[in-house]
Coordinates of C-alpha atoms and ligand atoms in Angstrom, one line a residue:
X1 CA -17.2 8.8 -19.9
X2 CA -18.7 6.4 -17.5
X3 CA -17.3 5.3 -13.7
X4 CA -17.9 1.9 -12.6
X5 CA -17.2 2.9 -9.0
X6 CA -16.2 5.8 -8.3
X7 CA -17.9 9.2 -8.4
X8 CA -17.7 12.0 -10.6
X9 CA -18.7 15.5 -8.3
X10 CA -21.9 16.9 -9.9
X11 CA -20.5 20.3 -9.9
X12 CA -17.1 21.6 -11.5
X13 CA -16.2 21.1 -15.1
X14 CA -13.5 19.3 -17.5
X15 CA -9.9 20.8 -18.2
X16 CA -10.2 20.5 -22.1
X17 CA -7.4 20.8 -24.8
X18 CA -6.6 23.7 -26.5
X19 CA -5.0 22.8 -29.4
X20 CA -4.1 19.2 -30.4
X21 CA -1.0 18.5 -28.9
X22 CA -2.2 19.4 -25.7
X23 CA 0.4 22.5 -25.2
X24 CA -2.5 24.8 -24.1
X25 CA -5.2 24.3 -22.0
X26 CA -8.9 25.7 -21.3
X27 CA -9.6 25.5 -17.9
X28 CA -12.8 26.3 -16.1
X29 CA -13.1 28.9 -13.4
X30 CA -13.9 25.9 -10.9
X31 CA -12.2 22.2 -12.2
X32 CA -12.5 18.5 -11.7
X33 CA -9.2 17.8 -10.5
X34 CA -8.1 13.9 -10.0
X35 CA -6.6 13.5 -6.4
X36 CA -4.7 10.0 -4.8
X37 CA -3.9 10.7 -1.3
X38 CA -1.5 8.0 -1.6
X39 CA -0.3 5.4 0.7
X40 CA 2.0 6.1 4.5
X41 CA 2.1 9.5 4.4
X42 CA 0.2 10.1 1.6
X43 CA -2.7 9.9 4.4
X44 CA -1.7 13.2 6.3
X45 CA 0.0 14.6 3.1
X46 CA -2.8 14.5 0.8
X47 CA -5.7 15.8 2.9
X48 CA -3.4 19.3 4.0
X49 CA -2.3 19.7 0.5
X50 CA -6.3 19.4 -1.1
X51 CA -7.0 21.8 1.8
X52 CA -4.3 24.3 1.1
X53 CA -4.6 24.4 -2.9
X54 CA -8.6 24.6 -2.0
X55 CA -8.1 28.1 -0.6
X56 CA -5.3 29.9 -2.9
X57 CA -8.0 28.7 -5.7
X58 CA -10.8 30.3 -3.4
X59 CA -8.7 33.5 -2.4
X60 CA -8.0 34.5 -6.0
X61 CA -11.8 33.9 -7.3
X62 CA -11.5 30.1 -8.5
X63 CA -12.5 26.9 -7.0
X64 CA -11.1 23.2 -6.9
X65 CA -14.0 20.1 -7.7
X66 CA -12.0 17.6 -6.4
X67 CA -12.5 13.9 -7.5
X68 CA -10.9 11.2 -4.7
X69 CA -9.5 8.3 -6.7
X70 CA -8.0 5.3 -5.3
X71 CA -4.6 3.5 -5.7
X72 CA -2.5 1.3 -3.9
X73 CA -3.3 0.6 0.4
X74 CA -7.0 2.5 -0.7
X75 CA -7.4 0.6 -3.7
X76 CA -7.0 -3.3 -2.2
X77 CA -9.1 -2.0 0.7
X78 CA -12.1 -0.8 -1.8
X79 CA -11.7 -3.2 -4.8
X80 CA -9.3 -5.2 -4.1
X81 CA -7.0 -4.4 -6.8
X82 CA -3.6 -2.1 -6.8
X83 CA -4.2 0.2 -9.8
X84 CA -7.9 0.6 -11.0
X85 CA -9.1 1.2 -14.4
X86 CA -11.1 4.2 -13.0
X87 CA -8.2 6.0 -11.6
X88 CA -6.3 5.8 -15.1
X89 CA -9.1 6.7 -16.7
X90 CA -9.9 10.1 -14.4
X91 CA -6.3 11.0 -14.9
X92 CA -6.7 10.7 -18.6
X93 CA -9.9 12.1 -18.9
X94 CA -9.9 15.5 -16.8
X95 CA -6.4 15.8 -18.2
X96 CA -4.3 17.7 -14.8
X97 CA -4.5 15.9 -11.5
X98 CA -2.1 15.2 -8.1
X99 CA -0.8 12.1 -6.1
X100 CA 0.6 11.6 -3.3
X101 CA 3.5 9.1 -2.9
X102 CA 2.6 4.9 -3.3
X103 CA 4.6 2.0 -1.9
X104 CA 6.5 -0.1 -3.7
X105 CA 7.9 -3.5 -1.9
X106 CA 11.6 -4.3 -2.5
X107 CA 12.8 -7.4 -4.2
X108 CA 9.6 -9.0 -4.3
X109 CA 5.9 -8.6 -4.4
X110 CA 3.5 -6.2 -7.0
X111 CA 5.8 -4.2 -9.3
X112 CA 5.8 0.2 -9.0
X113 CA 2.4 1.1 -9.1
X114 CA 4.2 4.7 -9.6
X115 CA 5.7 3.1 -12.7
X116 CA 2.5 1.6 -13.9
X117 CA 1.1 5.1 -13.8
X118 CA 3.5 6.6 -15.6
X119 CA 3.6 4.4 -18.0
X120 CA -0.2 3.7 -18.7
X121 CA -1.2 7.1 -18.9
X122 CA 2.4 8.3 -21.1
X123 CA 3.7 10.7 -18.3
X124 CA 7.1 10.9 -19.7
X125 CA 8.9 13.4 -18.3
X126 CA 9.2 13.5 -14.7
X127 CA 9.9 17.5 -13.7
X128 CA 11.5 18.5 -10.7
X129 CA 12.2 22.2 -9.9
X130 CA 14.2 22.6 -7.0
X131 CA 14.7 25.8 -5.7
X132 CA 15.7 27.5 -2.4
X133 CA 13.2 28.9 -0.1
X134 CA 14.4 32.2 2.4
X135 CA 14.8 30.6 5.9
X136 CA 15.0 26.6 5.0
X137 CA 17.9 25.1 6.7
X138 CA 20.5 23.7 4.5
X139 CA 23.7 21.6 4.9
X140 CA 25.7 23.2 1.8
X141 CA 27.5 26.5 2.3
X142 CA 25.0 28.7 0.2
X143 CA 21.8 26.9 -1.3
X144 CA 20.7 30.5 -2.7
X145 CA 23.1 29.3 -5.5
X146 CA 20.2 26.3 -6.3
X147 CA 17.1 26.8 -9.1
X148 CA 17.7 24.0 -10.9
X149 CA 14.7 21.7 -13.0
X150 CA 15.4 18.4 -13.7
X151 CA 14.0 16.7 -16.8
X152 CA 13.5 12.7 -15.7
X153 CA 12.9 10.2 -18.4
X154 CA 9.8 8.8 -16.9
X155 CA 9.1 5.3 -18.9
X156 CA 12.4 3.9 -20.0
X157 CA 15.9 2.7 -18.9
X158 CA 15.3 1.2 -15.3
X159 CA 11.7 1.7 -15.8
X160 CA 11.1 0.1 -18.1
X161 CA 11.3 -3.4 -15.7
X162 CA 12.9 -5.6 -18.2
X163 CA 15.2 -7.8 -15.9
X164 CA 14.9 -11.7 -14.6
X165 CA 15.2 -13.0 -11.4
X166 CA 18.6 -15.3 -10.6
X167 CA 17.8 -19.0 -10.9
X168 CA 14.7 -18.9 -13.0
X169 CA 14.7 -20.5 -16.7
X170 CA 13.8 -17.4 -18.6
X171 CA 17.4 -16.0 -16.9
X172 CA 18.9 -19.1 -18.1
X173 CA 17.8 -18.3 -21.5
X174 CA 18.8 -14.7 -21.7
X175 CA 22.8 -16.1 -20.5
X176 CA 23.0 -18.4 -23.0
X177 CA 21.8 -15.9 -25.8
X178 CA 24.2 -12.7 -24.4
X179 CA 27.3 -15.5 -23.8
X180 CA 26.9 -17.6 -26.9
X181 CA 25.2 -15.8 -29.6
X182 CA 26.3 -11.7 -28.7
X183 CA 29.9 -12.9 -27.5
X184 CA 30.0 -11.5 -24.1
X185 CA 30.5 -14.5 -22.6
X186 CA 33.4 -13.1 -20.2
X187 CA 30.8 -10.3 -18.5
X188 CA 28.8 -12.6 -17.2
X189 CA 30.2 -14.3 -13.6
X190 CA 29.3 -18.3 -13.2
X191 CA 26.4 -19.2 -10.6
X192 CA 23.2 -17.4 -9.8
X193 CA 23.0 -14.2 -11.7
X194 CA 19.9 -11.5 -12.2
X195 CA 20.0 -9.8 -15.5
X196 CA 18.4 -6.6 -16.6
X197 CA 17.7 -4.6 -19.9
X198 CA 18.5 -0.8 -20.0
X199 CA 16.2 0.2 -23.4
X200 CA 16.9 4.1 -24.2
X201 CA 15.2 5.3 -27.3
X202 CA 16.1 8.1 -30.1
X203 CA 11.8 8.5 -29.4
X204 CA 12.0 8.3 -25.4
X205 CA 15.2 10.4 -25.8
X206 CA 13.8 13.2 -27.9
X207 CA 10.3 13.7 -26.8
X208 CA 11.9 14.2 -23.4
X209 CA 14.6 16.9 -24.1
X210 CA 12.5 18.9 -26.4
X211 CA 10.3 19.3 -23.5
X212 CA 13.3 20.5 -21.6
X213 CA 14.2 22.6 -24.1
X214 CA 11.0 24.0 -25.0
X215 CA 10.5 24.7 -20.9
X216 CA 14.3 26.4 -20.9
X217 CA 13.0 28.8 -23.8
X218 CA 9.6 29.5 -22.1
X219 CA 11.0 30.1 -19.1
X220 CA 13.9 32.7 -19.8
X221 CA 16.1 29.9 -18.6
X222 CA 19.8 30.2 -19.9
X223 CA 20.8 26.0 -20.3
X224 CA 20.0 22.7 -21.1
X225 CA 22.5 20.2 -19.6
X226 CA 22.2 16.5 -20.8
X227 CA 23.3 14.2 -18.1
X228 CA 24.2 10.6 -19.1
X229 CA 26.9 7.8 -18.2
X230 CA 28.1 7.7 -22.0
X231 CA 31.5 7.1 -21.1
X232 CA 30.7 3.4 -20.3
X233 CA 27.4 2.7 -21.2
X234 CA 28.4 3.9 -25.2
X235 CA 25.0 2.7 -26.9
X236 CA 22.2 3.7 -24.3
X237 CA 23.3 7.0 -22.0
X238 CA 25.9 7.6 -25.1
X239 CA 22.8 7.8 -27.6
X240 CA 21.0 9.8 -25.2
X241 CA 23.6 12.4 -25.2
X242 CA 24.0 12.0 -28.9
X243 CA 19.8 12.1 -30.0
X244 CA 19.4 15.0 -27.3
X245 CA 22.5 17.0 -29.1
X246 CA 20.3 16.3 -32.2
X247 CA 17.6 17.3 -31.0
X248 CA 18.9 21.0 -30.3
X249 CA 20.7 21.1 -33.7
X250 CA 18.1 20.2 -36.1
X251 CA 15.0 21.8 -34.3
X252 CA 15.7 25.0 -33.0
X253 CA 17.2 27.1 -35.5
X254 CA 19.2 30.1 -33.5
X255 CA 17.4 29.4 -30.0
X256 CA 19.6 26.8 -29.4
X257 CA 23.5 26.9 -29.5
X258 CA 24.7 23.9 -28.5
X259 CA 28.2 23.2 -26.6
X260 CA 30.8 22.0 -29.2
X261 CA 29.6 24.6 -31.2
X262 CA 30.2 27.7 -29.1
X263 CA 29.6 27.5 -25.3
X264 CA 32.9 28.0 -23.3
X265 CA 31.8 27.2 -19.7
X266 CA 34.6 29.8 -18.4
X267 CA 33.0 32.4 -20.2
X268 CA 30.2 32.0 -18.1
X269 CA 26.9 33.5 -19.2
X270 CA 24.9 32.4 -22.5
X271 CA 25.1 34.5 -25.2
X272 CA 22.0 36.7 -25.8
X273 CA 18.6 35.1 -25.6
X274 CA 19.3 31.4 -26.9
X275 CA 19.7 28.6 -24.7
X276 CA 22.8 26.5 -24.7
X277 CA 22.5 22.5 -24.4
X278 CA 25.5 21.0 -23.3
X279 CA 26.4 17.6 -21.4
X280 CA 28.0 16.0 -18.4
X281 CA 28.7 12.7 -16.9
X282 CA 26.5 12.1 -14.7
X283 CA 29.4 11.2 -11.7
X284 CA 31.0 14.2 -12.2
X285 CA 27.2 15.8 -12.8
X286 CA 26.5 15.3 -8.8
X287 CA 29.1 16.5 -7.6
X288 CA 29.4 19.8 -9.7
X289 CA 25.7 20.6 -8.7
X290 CA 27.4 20.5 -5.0
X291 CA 30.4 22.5 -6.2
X292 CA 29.1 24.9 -9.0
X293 CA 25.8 25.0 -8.1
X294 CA 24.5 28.0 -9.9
X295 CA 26.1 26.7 -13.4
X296 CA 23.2 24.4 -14.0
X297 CA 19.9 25.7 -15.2
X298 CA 17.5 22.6 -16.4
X299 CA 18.8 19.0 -16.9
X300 CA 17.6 16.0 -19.1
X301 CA 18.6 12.6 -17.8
X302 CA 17.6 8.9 -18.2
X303 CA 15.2 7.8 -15.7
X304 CA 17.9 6.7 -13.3
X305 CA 20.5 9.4 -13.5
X306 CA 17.4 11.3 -12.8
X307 CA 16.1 10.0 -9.9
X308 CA 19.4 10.1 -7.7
X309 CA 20.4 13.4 -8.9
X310 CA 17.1 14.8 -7.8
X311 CA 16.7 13.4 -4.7
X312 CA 20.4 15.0 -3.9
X313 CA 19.7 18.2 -4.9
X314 CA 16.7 18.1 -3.3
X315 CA 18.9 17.7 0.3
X316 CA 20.7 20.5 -0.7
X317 CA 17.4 23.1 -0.5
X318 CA 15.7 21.1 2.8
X319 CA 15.1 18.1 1.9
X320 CA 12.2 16.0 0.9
X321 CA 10.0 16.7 2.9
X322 CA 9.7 20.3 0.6
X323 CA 11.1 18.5 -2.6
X324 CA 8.4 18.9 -5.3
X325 CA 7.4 17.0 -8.4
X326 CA 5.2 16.8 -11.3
X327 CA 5.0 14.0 -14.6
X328 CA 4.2 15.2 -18.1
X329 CA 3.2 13.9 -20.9
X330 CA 1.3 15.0 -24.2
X331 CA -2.1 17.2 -22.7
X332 CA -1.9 15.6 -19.4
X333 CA -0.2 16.6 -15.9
X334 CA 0.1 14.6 -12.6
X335 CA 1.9 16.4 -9.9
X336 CA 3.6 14.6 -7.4
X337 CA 6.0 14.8 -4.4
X338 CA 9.4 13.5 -5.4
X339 CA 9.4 11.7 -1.6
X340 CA 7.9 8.5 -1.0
X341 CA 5.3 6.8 2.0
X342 CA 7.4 7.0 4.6
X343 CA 5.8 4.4 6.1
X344 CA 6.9 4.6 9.9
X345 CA 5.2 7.7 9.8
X346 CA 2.0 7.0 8.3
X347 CA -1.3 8.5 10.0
X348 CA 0.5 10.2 12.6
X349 CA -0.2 13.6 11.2
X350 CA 3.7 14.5 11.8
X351 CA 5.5 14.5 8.4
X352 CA 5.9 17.4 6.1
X353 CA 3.4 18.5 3.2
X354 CA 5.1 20.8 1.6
X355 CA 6.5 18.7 -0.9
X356 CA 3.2 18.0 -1.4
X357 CA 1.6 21.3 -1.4
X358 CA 4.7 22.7 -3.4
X359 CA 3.7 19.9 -6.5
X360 CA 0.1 21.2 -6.4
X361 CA 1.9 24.5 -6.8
X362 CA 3.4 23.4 -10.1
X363 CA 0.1 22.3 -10.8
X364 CA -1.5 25.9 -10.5
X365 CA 1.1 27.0 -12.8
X366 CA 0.0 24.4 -15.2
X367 CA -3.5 25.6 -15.1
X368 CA -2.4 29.3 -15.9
X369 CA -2.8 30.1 -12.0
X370 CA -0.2 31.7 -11.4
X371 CA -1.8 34.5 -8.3
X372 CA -2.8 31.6 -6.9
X373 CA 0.7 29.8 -7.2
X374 CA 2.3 32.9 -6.1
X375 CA 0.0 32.6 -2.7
X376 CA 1.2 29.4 -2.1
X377 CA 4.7 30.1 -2.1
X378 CA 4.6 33.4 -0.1
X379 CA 2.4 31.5 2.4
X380 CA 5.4 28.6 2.7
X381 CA 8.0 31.3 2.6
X382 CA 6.2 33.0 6.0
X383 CA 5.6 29.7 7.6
X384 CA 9.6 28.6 7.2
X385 CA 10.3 32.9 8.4
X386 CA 7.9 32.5 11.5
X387 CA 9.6 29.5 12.6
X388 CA 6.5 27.3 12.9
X389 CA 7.4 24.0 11.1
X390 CA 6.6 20.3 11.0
X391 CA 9.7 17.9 12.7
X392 CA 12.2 17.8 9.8
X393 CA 12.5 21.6 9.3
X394 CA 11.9 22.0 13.0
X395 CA 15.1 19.8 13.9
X396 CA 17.5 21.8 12.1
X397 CA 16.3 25.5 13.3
X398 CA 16.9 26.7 16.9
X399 CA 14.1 28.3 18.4
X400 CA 11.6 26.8 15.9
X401 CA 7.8 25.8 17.0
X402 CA 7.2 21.6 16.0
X403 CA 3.8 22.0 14.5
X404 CA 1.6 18.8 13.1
X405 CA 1.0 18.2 9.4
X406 CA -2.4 19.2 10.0
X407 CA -1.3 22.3 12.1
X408 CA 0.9 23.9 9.3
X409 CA -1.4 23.3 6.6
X410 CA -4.0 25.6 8.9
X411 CA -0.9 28.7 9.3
X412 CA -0.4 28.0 5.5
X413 CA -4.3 28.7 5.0
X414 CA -4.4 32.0 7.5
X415 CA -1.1 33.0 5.7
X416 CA -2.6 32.4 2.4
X417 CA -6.4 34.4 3.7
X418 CA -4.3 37.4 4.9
X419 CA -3.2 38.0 1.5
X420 CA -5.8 38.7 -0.2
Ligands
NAP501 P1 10.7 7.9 1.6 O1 9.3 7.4 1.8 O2 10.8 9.1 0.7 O3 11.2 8.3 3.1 C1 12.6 8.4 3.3 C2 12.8 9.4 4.4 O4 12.7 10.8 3.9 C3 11.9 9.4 5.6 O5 12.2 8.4 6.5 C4 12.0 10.8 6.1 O6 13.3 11.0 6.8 C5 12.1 11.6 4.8 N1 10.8 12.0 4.4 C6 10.1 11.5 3.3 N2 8.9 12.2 3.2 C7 8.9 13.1 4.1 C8 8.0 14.2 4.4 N3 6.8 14.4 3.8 N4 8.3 15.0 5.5 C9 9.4 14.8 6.2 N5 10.3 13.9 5.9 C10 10.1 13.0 4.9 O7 11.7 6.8 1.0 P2 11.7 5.2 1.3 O8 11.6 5.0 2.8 O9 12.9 4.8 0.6 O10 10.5 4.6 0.6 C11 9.3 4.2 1.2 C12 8.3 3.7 0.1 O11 8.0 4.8 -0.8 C13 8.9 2.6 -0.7 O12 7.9 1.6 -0.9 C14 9.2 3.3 -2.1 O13 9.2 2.5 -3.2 C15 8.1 4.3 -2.1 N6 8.4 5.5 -3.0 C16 7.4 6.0 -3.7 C17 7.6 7.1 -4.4 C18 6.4 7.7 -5.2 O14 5.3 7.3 -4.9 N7 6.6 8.5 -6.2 C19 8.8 7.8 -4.5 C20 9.8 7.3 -3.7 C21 9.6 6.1 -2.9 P3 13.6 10.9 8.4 O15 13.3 9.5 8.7 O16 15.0 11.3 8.4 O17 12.7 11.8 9.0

């Protein structure tokens, strides 16, 4: 594979595919790994996080080759483009890699270059594990209670950007057709209207919750809960529930049990060592993860459900400046924070990497690394203990020490070197 402009590093070699549906990898003692700092934050975020996963590589015997690619702010500035050819391709060629967050502008402008990612490279499920680490402030009663992973459909429903803009012809058109010629004439109010497409797939729905269920069963995890708006929305988050219930039935055998069949949610724990899929409506869904917390295991939502129920729980463990991320698809990995650029922040070496540093973590489990992974987290653990945190954590703990992005990627380094 050839660059047009940027470089490969001469040293380091490929993450290959193990077998042909890219489950397994075989991965070098020192990889080329894809990096995007990002854009706002992404500046001070990036660099601590390359530095940090550098040295839990280093500690347990391994090393990082890291490849700088460019999107977004870095891109325009170098090439004058948002989304380069050579940044998809590096992601699709060395097969694992890590962003930071990107900008997208509201109501007007380029569309998600996030979106575009996902989409061009087939990252289609969105995984979020959020979890509670010792120390981190919280403002629910007991966040112990959270170790939840969400399952985000990553390239359908609102992402998949089918919608016209209020007063243009093409919106004109799609009235007519819904009013005249599908009969729903009465939904739609007179004057200036925006109209969108929600598209939610048996194939977008399936690929996504057998990757939750396959992770559940990996993982010694006891449930799969399908999260959807069915209620109203009969034909898209109703299918969803209905293909992801299929799913379980028809390809599992006796792993899976799913709820109308046998789970009794009073009963409490799972029988033996299946896991159950069952579902909930997505209102009701946030506010039960507030209120029964520890009832929910893994969850596979639509893209939207997805994204607000993530970023809540993710308040509910500290925030997002620790809330971490990675997309999937078949034989290739980006991780990536679940925050975005912060822009009022940007280069002022102040925000929080740990949401960062915590996605390259998913990463190292990815790769099989999980000593290293294990270092990270003990080093972030110590750091939250020893009271020596960047602004957002620092705010919500008396006594605590405001240290600089920069500053608490060196503790995590010394608290990563003085474990080995
Ligand atoms: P945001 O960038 O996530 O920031 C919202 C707030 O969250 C910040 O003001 C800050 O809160 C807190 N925060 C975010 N990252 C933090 C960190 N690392 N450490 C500490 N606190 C952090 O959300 P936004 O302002 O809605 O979005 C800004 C831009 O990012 C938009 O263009 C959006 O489209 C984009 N975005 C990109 C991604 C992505 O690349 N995957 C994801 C989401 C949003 P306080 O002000 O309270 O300190």
């Amino acid at each position: 594979m050839s660059y047009d402009r940027v470089e490969v590093p001469a040293e380091g070699e490929r993450i290959t595919l193990a077998d042909a549906d890219g489950d397994e990898l075989d991965v070098p003692e020192k990889p080329i790994v894809p990096i995007i700092y990002g854009d706002g934050v992404g500046t001070d975020v990036g660099p601590a996080a390359q530095r940090v996963l550098t040295s839990a590589a280093e500690v347990t015997g391994r090393g990082i080759e890291w490849m700088r690619v460019y999107a977004g702010a870095s891109a325009r500035e170098r090439y004058d483009e948002n989304l380069p050819e050579d940044t998809l391709e590096a992601f699709r060629d060395f097969k694992v890699g890590i962003k930071g967050p990107l900008t997208t502008p509201v109501g007007a402008g380029y569309r998600s270059l996030n979106v575009a990612l996902r989409q061009q490279l087939d990252l289609y499920a969105n995984v979020r594990p959020t979890y509670y680490i010792d120390g981190m402030p919280s403002p629910v009663a007991d966040p112990t209670e959270m170790d939840m992973v969400g399952f985000r459909e990553n390239t359908e429903d609102v992402y998949a950007g089918v919608e016209w803009e209020a007063g243009t012809e093409e919106v004109e058109q799609v009235r007519e057709f819904v009013a005249e010629e599908m009969g729903f004439g009465e939904s739609i109010h007179d004057g200036p209207v925006g109209i969108g497409v929600k598209p939610i797939s048996e194939f977008g729905t399936k690929r996504l919750v057998r990757r939750a269920i396959d992770y559940a069963l990996e993982r010694n995890r006891e449930k799969v809960t399908l999260v959807h708006k069915g209620n109203i929305m009969k034909f898209t988050e109703g299918a969803f529930r209905d293909w992801g219930y299929e799913v379980a039935r028809e390809e599992y055998g006796d792993e899976v049990i799913t709820e109308d069949t046998l789970w009794n949610e009073q009963d409490g724990e799972a029988p033996g060592e299946t896991v159950v899929v069952d579902d909930r409506i997505a209102d009701n869904m946030l506010q039960q993860l507030l209120t029964r917390t520890s009832q929910y295991d893994v969850l596979a939502m639509p893209n939207l459900n997805g994204d607000y129920l993530s970023d809540s729980a993710g308040a509910q463990i500290g925030g997002l400046g620790i809330a971490p991320g990675a997309n999937m698809g078949d034989g290739r990995f980006v991780a990536e924070p679940v925050h975005g650029s912060a822009p009022k922040y940007e280069g002022q070496d102040k925000v929080n990497p740990t949401a960062m540093i915590l996605s390259g973590r998913i990463m190292l489990e990815h790769l099989g690394w999980h000593d290293a992974s294990n270092l990270v987290y003990n080093a972030v653990e110590e750091a939250i203990l020893d009271k020596r945190l960047t602004y957002d954590i620092e705010r919500q703990i008396d006594d605590a020490e405001r240290v600089a992005t920069s500053e608490f990627a060196d503790i995590l380094i010394e608290n990563i070197e003085s474990q080995a």
